[in-house]
Each structure stands twice: as structure tokens, then as C-alpha cells.
Coordinates of C-alpha atoms in Angstrom, one line a residue:
M1 CA -12.3 -40.4 40.1
I2 CA -12.6 -39.6 36.4
K3 CA -12.4 -42.2 33.7
A4 CA -12.0 -41.6 30.0
L5 CA -13.9 -44.1 28.0
Q6 CA -14.9 -45.0 24.4
L7 CA -18.4 -46.5 24.2
R8 CA -20.4 -48.1 21.4
I9 CA -24.1 -48.5 21.8
N10 CA -26.8 -49.7 19.5
L11 CA -30.1 -48.1 18.6
H12 CA -31.9 -50.1 21.3
E13 CA -29.5 -48.9 24.0
E14 CA -29.6 -45.4 22.6
A15 CA -33.3 -45.3 23.0
K16 CA -33.2 -46.1 26.7
P17 CA -33.2 -43.1 29.1
N18 CA -30.1 -44.4 30.9
G19 CA -28.6 -46.5 28.2
L20 CA -25.3 -44.6 28.2
L21 CA -25.1 -44.7 32.0
Y22 CA -25.7 -48.5 32.2
K23 CA -23.2 -49.1 29.4
A24 CA -20.5 -47.0 31.1
A25 CA -21.1 -48.8 34.4
Y26 CA -20.9 -52.2 32.8
D27 CA -17.7 -51.4 30.9
L28 CA -16.0 -49.9 34.1
D29 CA -17.4 -52.6 36.3
V30 CA -18.9 -50.2 38.8
K31 CA -22.5 -49.7 40.1
S32 CA -24.5 -47.2 38.1
S33 CA -25.3 -45.4 41.4
E34 CA -21.6 -44.6 41.8
I35 CA -21.6 -42.6 38.6
S36 CA -22.3 -39.0 39.4
G37 CA -22.2 -37.8 35.8
I38 CA -21.1 -38.5 32.2
K39 CA -19.5 -35.7 30.2
I40 CA -19.9 -36.4 26.5
L41 CA -16.8 -35.2 24.5
R42 CA -17.7 -36.6 21.1
K43 CA -20.6 -38.4 19.5
S44 CA -20.8 -39.9 16.0
I45 CA -22.8 -42.5 14.1
D46 CA -21.3 -45.6 12.5
A47 CA -23.8 -46.8 9.8
R48 CA -21.3 -48.7 7.7
K49 CA -23.1 -52.0 8.6
S50 CA -26.7 -52.9 8.9
K51 CA -26.4 -52.8 12.7
I52 CA -26.1 -49.0 13.3
M53 CA -23.9 -48.0 16.3
F54 CA -23.4 -44.8 18.2
N55 CA -19.8 -44.0 19.1
Y56 CA -19.2 -41.9 22.3
K57 CA -16.1 -40.5 23.7
V58 CA -16.9 -39.6 27.4
E59 CA -15.5 -38.8 30.8
V60 CA -17.2 -40.7 33.5
Y61 CA -17.3 -39.1 37.0
I62 CA -17.3 -41.7 39.7
N63 CA -18.2 -40.6 43.2
E64 CA -17.4 -37.0 42.5
P65 CA -19.4 -34.1 41.1
M66 CA -19.2 -33.3 37.5
P67 CA -18.2 -29.6 36.9
E68 CA -20.7 -27.5 35.0
T69 CA -18.4 -24.6 33.9
T70 CA -16.8 -24.4 30.5
A71 CA -13.1 -24.5 30.1
Y72 CA -13.1 -21.2 28.3
T73 CA -13.7 -17.6 29.5
F74 CA -13.9 -14.6 27.2
D75 CA -12.1 -11.6 28.7
Y76 CA -13.7 -8.9 26.7
K77 CA -12.4 -5.4 27.7
D78 CA -14.0 -2.0 27.4
V79 CA -12.4 -0.7 24.3
S80 CA -14.5 2.5 23.8
E81 CA -11.4 4.7 24.1
A82 CA -8.9 2.2 22.7
K83 CA -6.8 2.3 19.5
P84 CA -9.0 1.3 16.5
I85 CA -8.7 -1.5 14.1
H86 CA -10.9 -1.3 11.0
I87 CA -12.5 -4.5 9.8
I88 CA -14.1 -4.7 6.4
G89 CA -16.8 -7.4 6.3
F90 CA -18.9 -9.0 9.1
G91 CA -18.9 -12.6 8.2
P92 CA -17.2 -15.3 10.4
A93 CA -13.7 -13.9 9.8
G94 CA -14.8 -10.3 10.5
M95 CA -16.8 -11.3 13.6
Y96 CA -14.1 -13.3 15.2
A97 CA -11.5 -10.7 14.3
A98 CA -13.7 -8.1 16.1
L99 CA -14.2 -10.4 19.2
R100 CA -10.4 -11.0 19.4
C101 CA -9.8 -7.3 19.2
L102 CA -12.0 -6.9 22.3
E103 CA -9.9 -9.5 24.2
L104 CA -6.7 -7.8 23.1
G105 CA -7.8 -4.3 24.1
F106 CA -8.3 -2.8 20.7
K107 CA -11.4 -1.2 19.3
P108 CA -12.9 -3.0 16.3
I109 CA -14.7 -0.7 13.9
V110 CA -16.6 -3.0 11.5
L111 CA -17.8 -1.8 8.1
E112 CA -20.4 -4.2 6.5
R113 CA -21.8 -3.5 3.1
G114 CA -25.0 -5.4 3.8
K115 CA -27.8 -5.1 6.3
N116 CA -28.4 -6.6 9.8
V117 CA -29.9 -10.1 10.0
Q118 CA -33.5 -8.9 10.4
D119 CA -33.5 -6.3 7.6
R120 CA -31.6 -8.8 5.4
R121 CA -34.6 -11.2 5.4
R122 CA -36.7 -8.9 3.1
D123 CA -34.0 -8.9 0.5
L124 CA -33.8 -12.7 0.6
K125 CA -37.5 -12.9 0.1
A126 CA -37.2 -10.6 -2.9
I127 CA -34.7 -12.9 -4.5
N128 CA -36.9 -16.0 -4.0
Q129 CA -40.2 -14.4 -5.0
D130 CA -39.4 -11.4 -7.2
H131 CA -36.2 -12.7 -8.8
H132 CA -34.5 -9.4 -7.8
V133 CA -30.9 -9.4 -6.3
D134 CA -29.8 -6.5 -4.1
E135 CA -26.1 -6.3 -4.8
D136 CA -25.3 -5.4 -1.2
S137 CA -27.8 -7.5 0.7
N138 CA -28.3 -11.2 -0.3
Y139 CA -27.4 -14.7 0.7
C140 CA -23.7 -13.7 0.6
F141 CA -23.6 -10.2 1.9
G142 CA -25.0 -8.9 5.2
E143 CA -24.5 -9.5 8.9
G144 CA -22.9 -12.9 9.5
G145 CA -21.9 -13.3 5.8
A146 CA -22.9 -16.3 3.7
G147 CA -22.9 -18.6 6.7
T148 CA -25.9 -16.9 8.4
Y149 CA -28.4 -18.1 5.8
S150 CA -26.4 -20.9 4.3
D151 CA -26.6 -23.7 6.8
G152 CA -24.1 -23.1 9.6
K153 CA -22.1 -26.3 9.2
L154 CA -19.1 -26.2 11.4
Y155 CA -17.1 -29.3 10.4
T156 CA -13.5 -28.4 9.5
R157 CA -10.3 -30.2 8.8
S158 CA -8.2 -27.1 9.6
L159 CA -7.3 -28.3 13.1
K160 CA -3.8 -26.8 13.1
R161 CA -4.8 -23.2 12.2
G162 CA -6.1 -22.4 15.7
D163 CA -8.2 -23.4 18.6
V164 CA -11.3 -25.0 17.1
R165 CA -12.8 -25.7 20.5
K166 CA -12.6 -22.0 21.4
I167 CA -14.5 -21.1 18.2
F168 CA -17.3 -23.5 19.2
E169 CA -17.3 -22.4 22.8
N170 CA -17.7 -18.8 21.7
L171 CA -20.7 -19.7 19.5
V172 CA -22.3 -21.5 22.5
F173 CA -21.5 -18.4 24.7
H174 CA -23.5 -16.4 22.2
G175 CA -26.5 -18.7 22.1
A176 CA -25.7 -21.8 19.9
T177 CA -26.7 -25.2 21.3
D178 CA -23.9 -26.9 23.3
Q179 CA -24.6 -30.0 21.1
I180 CA -22.0 -28.5 18.6
L181 CA -19.3 -29.2 21.2
V182 CA -19.9 -33.0 20.9
D183 CA -21.2 -33.8 17.5
A184 CA -18.6 -35.2 15.0
H185 CA -20.2 -33.0 12.3
P186 CA -21.6 -30.1 14.2
H187 CA -24.3 -27.9 12.7
I188 CA -26.3 -24.9 14.0
G189 CA -28.9 -24.4 11.3
T190 CA -29.9 -21.5 9.3
N191 CA -33.0 -20.8 11.5
K192 CA -30.8 -20.6 14.7
L193 CA -27.7 -18.7 13.3
P194 CA -29.3 -15.2 13.0
K195 CA -29.8 -14.9 16.7
V196 CA -26.3 -16.1 17.4
V197 CA -24.9 -13.6 15.0
Q198 CA -27.0 -10.8 16.5
N199 CA -25.7 -11.7 20.0
I200 CA -22.1 -11.4 18.7
R201 CA -22.9 -8.0 17.4
E202 CA -24.4 -6.9 20.7
T203 CA -21.2 -8.1 22.5
I204 CA -19.1 -6.0 20.2
L205 CA -21.2 -2.9 20.8
K206 CA -21.5 -3.6 24.6
F207 CA -17.7 -3.4 25.0
G208 CA -17.2 -0.3 22.9
G209 CA -16.7 -1.6 19.4
E210 CA -18.6 -0.3 16.4
V211 CA -20.6 -2.1 13.7
H212 CA -21.8 0.0 10.7
F213 CA -24.2 -1.7 8.3
E214 CA -24.9 -0.6 4.7
T215 CA -21.4 0.9 4.7
R216 CA -19.7 -0.2 1.5
V217 CA -16.0 0.5 1.0
T218 CA -15.3 1.8 -2.6
N219 CA -11.7 2.8 -2.5
F220 CA -8.4 2.5 -0.6
N221 CA -6.5 5.7 -0.4
I222 CA -2.9 4.7 -0.4
K223 CA 0.3 6.7 0.4
D224 CA 3.7 5.4 1.1
N225 CA 2.6 1.8 0.8
Q226 CA -0.1 2.2 3.4
I227 CA -3.8 2.6 3.4
K228 CA -4.4 6.1 4.9
S229 CA -8.2 6.2 4.5
L230 CA -11.2 4.4 3.1
S231 CA -13.7 5.9 0.8
L232 CA -17.3 4.8 1.4
K233 CA -20.2 4.5 -1.0
N234 CA -22.1 7.1 1.0
G235 CA -19.4 9.7 0.2
N236 CA -17.7 9.7 3.5
E237 CA -14.0 9.0 4.1
L238 CA -12.5 7.3 7.1
D239 CA -8.9 7.7 8.3
V240 CA -7.4 4.3 9.3
E241 CA -4.3 2.8 10.8
K242 CA -4.8 -0.9 10.2
V243 CA -7.3 -2.7 8.1
I244 CA -8.4 -6.3 8.3
L245 CA -10.0 -7.2 4.9
A246 CA -12.6 -9.9 5.6
T247 CA -15.0 -9.4 2.6
G248 CA -15.6 -13.0 1.7
H249 CA -15.1 -14.8 -1.6
S250 CA -18.0 -13.1 -3.5
A251 CA -16.9 -9.5 -3.0
R252 CA -15.7 -9.2 -6.6
D253 CA -15.6 -5.4 -6.5
I254 CA -12.7 -5.6 -3.9
Y255 CA -10.7 -7.8 -6.3
Y256 CA -11.3 -5.4 -9.1
L257 CA -10.3 -2.5 -6.9
L258 CA -7.0 -4.0 -5.9
H259 CA -6.3 -5.1 -9.5
E260 CA -6.9 -1.6 -10.8
K261 CA -4.5 -0.2 -8.2
N262 CA -1.9 -2.7 -9.3
I263 CA -1.9 -4.2 -5.8
K264 CA -0.6 -7.8 -6.1
L265 CA -3.1 -10.6 -6.5
Q266 CA -2.7 -14.2 -7.5
A267 CA -5.0 -16.6 -9.4
K268 CA -6.0 -19.5 -7.3
S269 CA -7.3 -23.0 -8.1
F270 CA -10.9 -23.6 -7.0
A271 CA -13.9 -25.9 -7.9
M272 CA -17.2 -25.5 -9.8
G273 CA -20.1 -27.7 -10.7
V274 CA -23.7 -28.2 -9.8
R275 CA -26.1 -29.0 -7.0
V276 CA -27.7 -32.4 -7.0
E277 CA -31.0 -32.9 -5.0
H278 CA -32.5 -36.2 -4.0
P279 CA -35.5 -37.0 -1.9
Q280 CA -34.1 -37.3 1.6
Q281 CA -35.7 -40.8 2.0
I282 CA -33.5 -42.1 -0.8
I283 CA -30.3 -41.0 1.0
D284 CA -31.6 -42.3 4.3
G285 CA -32.4 -45.7 2.6
I286 CA -28.8 -45.9 1.2
Q287 CA -27.0 -44.8 4.3
Y288 CA -29.1 -46.5 7.0
H289 CA -30.0 -49.7 5.1
C290 CA -33.7 -49.0 5.4
K291 CA -34.8 -48.7 1.7
G292 CA -38.5 -48.2 1.4
E293 CA -38.9 -47.5 5.1
Q294 CA -38.7 -44.4 7.3
R295 CA -35.4 -44.1 9.2
D296 CA -35.4 -44.6 12.9
E297 CA -36.5 -41.5 14.8
L298 CA -33.2 -41.5 16.7
L299 CA -31.2 -41.1 13.5
P300 CA -30.7 -37.7 11.9
A301 CA -31.2 -37.1 8.2
A302 CA -28.5 -39.0 6.5
S303 CA -25.6 -37.2 4.8
Y304 CA -22.8 -38.4 2.5
S305 CA -19.3 -37.5 1.4
L306 CA -18.2 -38.6 -2.1
V307 CA -15.0 -38.2 -4.1
N308 CA -13.7 -39.7 -7.3
Q309 CA -10.8 -39.1 -9.6
V310 CA -11.7 -38.5 -13.3
N311 CA -8.7 -38.2 -15.6
D312 CA -6.5 -37.1 -12.6
R313 CA -9.0 -34.5 -11.6
G314 CA -11.0 -34.5 -8.4
V315 CA -14.8 -34.7 -8.5
Y316 CA -16.4 -34.4 -5.1
S317 CA -19.3 -33.5 -2.9
F318 CA -19.3 -30.1 -1.3
C319 CA -21.4 -28.5 1.4
M320 CA -23.8 -31.5 1.7
C321 CA -27.2 -30.4 3.2
P322 CA -29.3 -33.3 4.6
G323 CA -33.0 -32.3 5.1
G324 CA -32.2 -29.0 3.5
F325 CA -33.0 -26.4 0.8
I326 CA -31.3 -25.2 -2.4
V327 CA -31.0 -21.4 -2.3
P328 CA -30.2 -18.6 -4.8
A329 CA -26.8 -17.3 -3.9
A330 CA -26.2 -14.7 -6.7
T331 CA -24.7 -11.4 -5.7
A332 CA -25.8 -9.5 -8.8
N333 CA -28.6 -9.5 -11.3
G334 CA -27.9 -11.3 -14.5
E335 CA -26.3 -14.4 -12.9
V336 CA -27.6 -17.6 -11.3
V337 CA -25.7 -19.2 -8.4
V338 CA -27.0 -22.0 -6.2
N339 CA -26.0 -23.0 -2.7
G340 CA -27.5 -25.2 0.0
M341 CA -28.7 -24.8 3.6
S342 CA -30.4 -26.8 6.3
P343 CA -32.5 -25.8 9.3
S344 CA -31.4 -27.0 12.7
K345 CA -33.7 -30.0 12.7
R346 CA -32.8 -31.0 9.1
N347 CA -36.4 -32.0 8.6
N348 CA -37.0 -30.9 5.0
E349 CA -37.9 -33.7 2.5
F350 CA -34.9 -33.1 0.3
A351 CA -31.2 -33.7 0.5
N352 CA -28.8 -31.6 -1.6
S353 CA -25.1 -31.3 -2.2
G354 CA -22.7 -29.5 -4.4
I355 CA -20.9 -31.8 -6.8
V356 CA -17.9 -30.0 -8.1
V357 CA -14.9 -30.4 -10.2
E358 CA -11.4 -29.1 -9.5
I359 CA -10.3 -26.2 -11.7
N360 CA -6.5 -25.8 -11.9
S361 CA -5.7 -22.1 -12.4
D362 CA -2.4 -22.8 -14.1
R363 CA -3.6 -25.5 -16.5
D364 CA -7.3 -25.1 -17.2
L365 CA -7.9 -21.4 -17.9
Y366 CA -5.7 -20.7 -20.9
K367 CA -8.5 -18.9 -22.7
Y368 CA -8.7 -16.4 -19.9
E369 CA -5.0 -15.6 -19.5
K370 CA -5.6 -12.0 -20.6
H371 CA -7.4 -11.4 -17.3
G372 CA -4.3 -12.3 -15.3
A373 CA -4.9 -12.9 -11.6
L374 CA -8.7 -12.5 -12.2
K375 CA -8.9 -15.3 -14.8
G376 CA -10.7 -17.7 -12.5
L377 CA -13.2 -15.0 -11.5
E378 CA -14.0 -14.2 -15.1
Y379 CA -14.5 -18.0 -15.8
Q380 CA -16.9 -18.1 -12.8
K381 CA -18.8 -15.1 -14.1
D382 CA -19.2 -16.6 -17.6
L383 CA -20.8 -19.8 -16.2
E384 CA -23.1 -17.8 -13.9
R385 CA -24.3 -15.7 -16.8
L386 CA -24.8 -18.9 -18.8
A387 CA -26.9 -20.3 -16.0
F388 CA -29.0 -17.1 -15.9
T389 CA -29.7 -17.2 -19.6
S390 CA -30.5 -20.9 -19.7
G391 CA -32.7 -20.6 -16.6
G392 CA -35.0 -18.1 -18.3
R393 CA -33.2 -14.9 -17.5
R394 CA -34.6 -14.9 -14.0
Q395 CA -33.4 -16.5 -10.7
S396 CA -35.0 -19.8 -11.8
A397 CA -32.1 -22.3 -12.3
P398 CA -31.4 -24.6 -15.2
A399 CA -31.8 -28.2 -14.3
Q400 CA -32.0 -31.8 -15.5
R401 CA -32.9 -35.1 -14.1
L402 CA -29.6 -36.8 -12.9
T403 CA -29.9 -39.7 -15.3
D404 CA -30.7 -37.4 -18.3
F405 CA -27.7 -35.2 -17.5
V406 CA -25.4 -38.3 -17.5
E407 CA -27.0 -39.7 -20.7
G408 CA -27.0 -36.4 -22.5
K409 CA -30.8 -36.0 -22.9
L410 CA -33.0 -32.9 -22.3
S411 CA -35.4 -33.7 -19.5
A412 CA -39.1 -33.6 -20.5
D413 CA -40.0 -32.8 -17.0
L414 CA -38.3 -32.3 -13.6
N415 CA -38.7 -33.6 -10.1
P416 CA -40.1 -31.6 -7.3
T417 CA -37.5 -29.2 -5.7
S418 CA -36.8 -27.2 -2.7
Y419 CA -35.5 -24.3 -4.8
Q420 CA -38.0 -21.5 -4.4
P421 CA -37.4 -19.5 -7.5
G422 CA -38.1 -22.6 -9.5
L423 CA -36.3 -24.8 -12.1
K424 CA -36.2 -24.7 -15.9
S425 CA -35.4 -27.8 -17.9
A426 CA -32.1 -27.1 -19.8
P427 CA -29.4 -29.2 -21.4
L428 CA -26.7 -28.7 -18.7
H429 CA -24.8 -31.6 -20.1
S430 CA -24.0 -29.6 -23.2
L431 CA -24.1 -26.1 -21.8
L432 CA -21.4 -26.7 -19.2
P433 CA -17.7 -26.7 -20.4
K434 CA -16.5 -30.2 -21.2
L435 CA -14.0 -29.9 -18.4
I436 CA -16.8 -29.6 -15.9
G437 CA -19.7 -31.4 -17.6
G438 CA -17.7 -34.4 -18.8
S439 CA -16.1 -34.9 -15.4
L440 CA -19.4 -34.6 -13.6
R441 CA -21.1 -37.2 -15.9
K442 CA -18.3 -39.7 -15.1
G443 CA -18.3 -38.8 -11.5
F444 CA -22.0 -39.3 -11.0
K445 CA -21.7 -42.8 -12.5
A446 CA -18.9 -43.6 -10.1
F447 CA -21.0 -42.3 -7.2
G448 CA -23.9 -44.5 -8.2
E449 CA -21.6 -47.5 -7.9
K450 CA -20.4 -46.5 -4.4
M451 CA -23.9 -45.6 -3.2
H452 CA -26.4 -48.0 -4.8
G453 CA -29.6 -46.0 -5.5
Y454 CA -27.8 -42.6 -5.7
Y455 CA -27.8 -42.6 -9.5
T456 CA -31.5 -42.2 -10.1
S457 CA -34.0 -40.3 -12.3
E458 CA -35.6 -39.1 -9.0
A459 CA -32.8 -36.6 -8.5
N460 CA -32.3 -33.2 -10.1
V461 CA -29.0 -31.7 -11.2
V462 CA -29.2 -27.9 -10.7
G463 CA -26.8 -25.3 -12.0
V464 CA -24.5 -23.7 -11.1
E465 CA -22.5 -24.3 -7.9
S466 CA -19.7 -21.8 -8.5
R467 CA -18.8 -20.2 -5.2
T468 CA -17.1 -23.0 -3.4
S469 CA -14.0 -20.9 -2.7
S470 CA -12.3 -17.8 -4.0
P471 CA -10.6 -18.0 -7.4
V472 CA -8.3 -15.2 -6.3
N473 CA -5.7 -15.1 -3.5
I474 CA -4.7 -11.9 -1.9
P475 CA -1.1 -12.6 -0.8
R476 CA 0.3 -11.9 2.7
N477 CA 3.7 -12.3 4.4
E478 CA 4.6 -14.0 7.6
N479 CA 3.1 -11.2 9.6
L480 CA -0.2 -11.7 7.7
E481 CA 0.2 -8.3 6.0
H482 CA 0.0 -7.8 2.3
P483 CA 3.6 -7.7 1.0
E484 CA 3.0 -4.4 -0.7
I485 CA 0.6 -2.7 1.6
S486 CA 2.0 -2.9 5.2
N487 CA -1.2 -2.2 7.1
L488 CA -3.6 -4.4 5.1
F489 CA -4.4 -7.8 6.5
P490 CA -6.2 -10.1 3.9
C491 CA -8.3 -12.5 5.8
G492 CA -10.6 -15.5 5.6
E493 CA -12.3 -16.9 2.5
G494 CA -12.0 -13.6 0.6
G495 CA -8.2 -13.7 0.9
G496 CA -8.1 -17.4 0.0
Y497 CA -7.2 -18.5 3.5
A498 CA -10.3 -20.4 4.6
G499 CA -12.9 -22.8 3.4
G500 CA -15.8 -22.5 5.8
I501 CA -17.2 -20.9 8.9
V502 CA -14.7 -22.3 11.4
S503 CA -11.5 -21.9 9.3
A504 CA -12.6 -18.4 8.5
A505 CA -13.2 -17.6 12.2
M506 CA -9.8 -18.9 13.2
D507 CA -8.1 -16.9 10.4
G508 CA -10.0 -13.8 11.7
E509 CA -8.6 -14.3 15.1
R510 CA -5.1 -14.8 13.7
C511 CA -5.3 -11.6 11.7
A512 CA -6.6 -9.6 14.7
E513 CA -3.6 -10.9 16.7
A514 CA -1.3 -9.7 13.9
A515 CA -2.9 -6.3 13.6
C516 CA -3.2 -5.6 17.4
V517 CA 0.4 -5.0 18.0

């Protein structure tokens, strides 16, 4: 017999080796010896009150064995001689598009401008230590895309776009911990993701697909409203039949290329702001009601999610990284962009999060109208150049203490930080456009009222968090093709159709299904 059950247990019960077993037996009124296994379907923490509880959704197997096999199998076919599908970009959308091609019997040929995960590490080190950005290999470009070295958070609200469970099962199949199948806010960790990504590449190669690194597409050669071939930076040209464009939201050269060819693009609303970094102990104290004390060892580093309306404009937290690091996410020299990541254990002493402001492409960018569909992109670039200049014309980032930012004062000194290139005190409150700076200042005050202790001089505000999503949409029709280029399938975050690893992966699968016909 199998019984579905919702269980709530406290910290004391969670600490017991068989706490969940005894709780299930009590609730079902059976002997614990009759329970042959408990399958955990979902686990979350309820810390809204001082008595912290763990919520479990489980299946309890009573007097019958619990199956060990997954519900999913991945029927990858030998596609070495199959019809090719060219995929530009090897982030989550490109990877899952390639894996789906294998299942459908088509040969994925992946073209990735950056390097593989191992070689990519040296270029990340150069950004952090030497302040030099390789424009093809950085925190955004390279095997696995931005997600590989930018945390690996898997939480998504895009539950209607595809099979979320399959995306997770495929990650587990390729080496991720099966804990992601049960956690309410699953996370792999930037230290674990590179191996998972490498395993996905090896699967693609094993079944006859191709993955070409340091292969940057520089031109689409179009005839009769179709891409006939791709020009590469190395001088080669590739004939193509169908192209899945999965280049991510930072591949600005692709937007410029499409714009120059008069291929339809659309401006898209997005969000920009800053990163705020607190000592993790402050966030733990607020969320777990343990101010001045260490959190219980059974509890993970605390996170938060905040939103507030300021003059009918959303100000909200984005990509919150408990126990994490702030990283330099620029894709070109002469700009400063910050992002966040966490290792799998989330055991760093800092917590950071993007705090961003909604930018309406129709209402807010009137000074940039001359740029047409690229007006949001140009707005992004201006703020990133401003951050570069005010940060000392290096990858060091402009920063203020949180209270100084809100009160409009230059910080005499700054708090310790996880950001390796370093911080430089700068008046972000006056440097940022009023639309962003003014909204953030009111938003931070409101957040301090919601989370007592959040508004503190012990936190730094670091600029700028500008790559939350694409400011450009590459349109597509009901068949997921571009309305003007019949064999081009815009995909994932770069097309404006995803907002994270999981939604990008699901969109990659959908585009592969549309292309493989």
C-alpha cells in the first residue's frame, strides 16, 4: 500500500535519524516496522514563526518495496548520420535543444563562441585578478552559459511551458544531486555545475552530435527569407538548413547583426538596479529569529524574496544568493556588470541579491528612441559604462553603504565584500538615473520595514545589476520560427522567452521539437 502524506516536523524531530519515519507512522497509525520506505516528493522550510517547521510531501510505502528507478528514461539515438540542426549557443537553452534533438533523431551541431568549462576558468581568473575581460569567454559566454558559473538556481514559476520534472531528472542523470528533485527552491551550486555541463556535452558527442567551442558566428547569409549559411569568426562558412538561436541575453553582437540586416526585432521591458550584500548572519538572524546567534546547523543559509511598488513601479529582489559571492559579469572591457552566485553548500559569509527596478520600454526610454528596438540595450550599456568609470576604470565596482545610498551620502569607507576585483566608494545615489536610484532608495526603506535589520550600514550596495533579462525580443510565430526568416528559431533568454536556467531549458526543448520536423 502507498499513502500520500503531508508532514510537518520541527527542528528537534528533523535532527532525529528516524524522525520522519516515526512521524509518518504516527500520522498513519501504523507501526514503523510496517513502513518499507518513504519517498520524499517535496521539502520546504516554514520559518514565518519562531518555531521553525519542515514541510514534507511524501509517499509512504507500507509493507511493499519502494521502487528505486526514476520515472524518466532518456532515449538518445545515434544521430551521427542524421539530418543536422545547427544550434548557436551552449547555455541551458542550447544544451537542452541539443539533447532533445538526440531524442528526436536529429544531429545537433552546436556552435559556442566561448571555451569549455575547464579552459574557461582561466579567463574568469583574469577578470577577477587582472581586470581583463575576454569578450568570448567570461561569466556569460562559454560552455553552459551564464548559469555554469553563476549559481545554478533552478527555481522557476514557468510551470506551464514544459515538463519541469524532466528538466530536473535530466540534470540528475548527468550528475546533479537528486536533492534538486525534492527541494522547494532547488540549487546545484557553481562548484558542481561544471561537471554536470561537461557530462551533457559528452552525451551529445557520444550519440553523434557535435560541439564546437571558440566558434563565433559573425554573419547570417540569407536568401529567399532563409539562412543558407553561417559565417564564422575563423573565416569558415557553414551551410545550414535550420538554426536554433540560443545565444543568451548578453550576446549583443547578434542583436546588432539582426538589426543591421533589417530583420525584425522588438524592444522589451526589463529591469536594472544594483546588488546588495549583507553578512549572511544578519539575514539568518532576521529569517530564523536567531539574532546574535548562529543558525541551527540543520538550517541552510537563509534567503529572502522582496517586492515593493514605488510610484506604480516594481522594485524587487532578483537572483538572491545566500552564502554566496558577487561576481564580475561584464562581457566587454569598458563596462562593469555584477551578478551573484553560490557554491552548493552556500557556506560563504555573505548574502547578496540583485535589487532591481522595472524599466518599461514604451514609457521610460524616450531619450533613446533613435535606437529603435535596441533602445533598452543602449540604456543598459550607458549604465554599465558609468559603473566602469565610477569604479576606477577597472573591474572594481562602485559601491556605497546601504544607509549612505538611501540618505544620499558618499561612504567614507565600505564594508568587507565577496567581490574579488574590489569595491570603490562612489555616489551611486546620484550617478544612477532618478528612475532607478530614486525607486531603489524608497524600495530599500520599505524592505527595512518588512525585514527588521535589513536596512543597515553593515550592507553594501554595489553597481550595476543590469543583465536580469534581455532588453530585446526576437519575435517568432506560432511555429516558433522568426516571422521573416523561416528557418530561424529564436530561443531562450536571448530571444526574450525565458528568465532562468529551467525556463531556458524548457524553451530549448520546445524549439528543438519545432525545428525537428
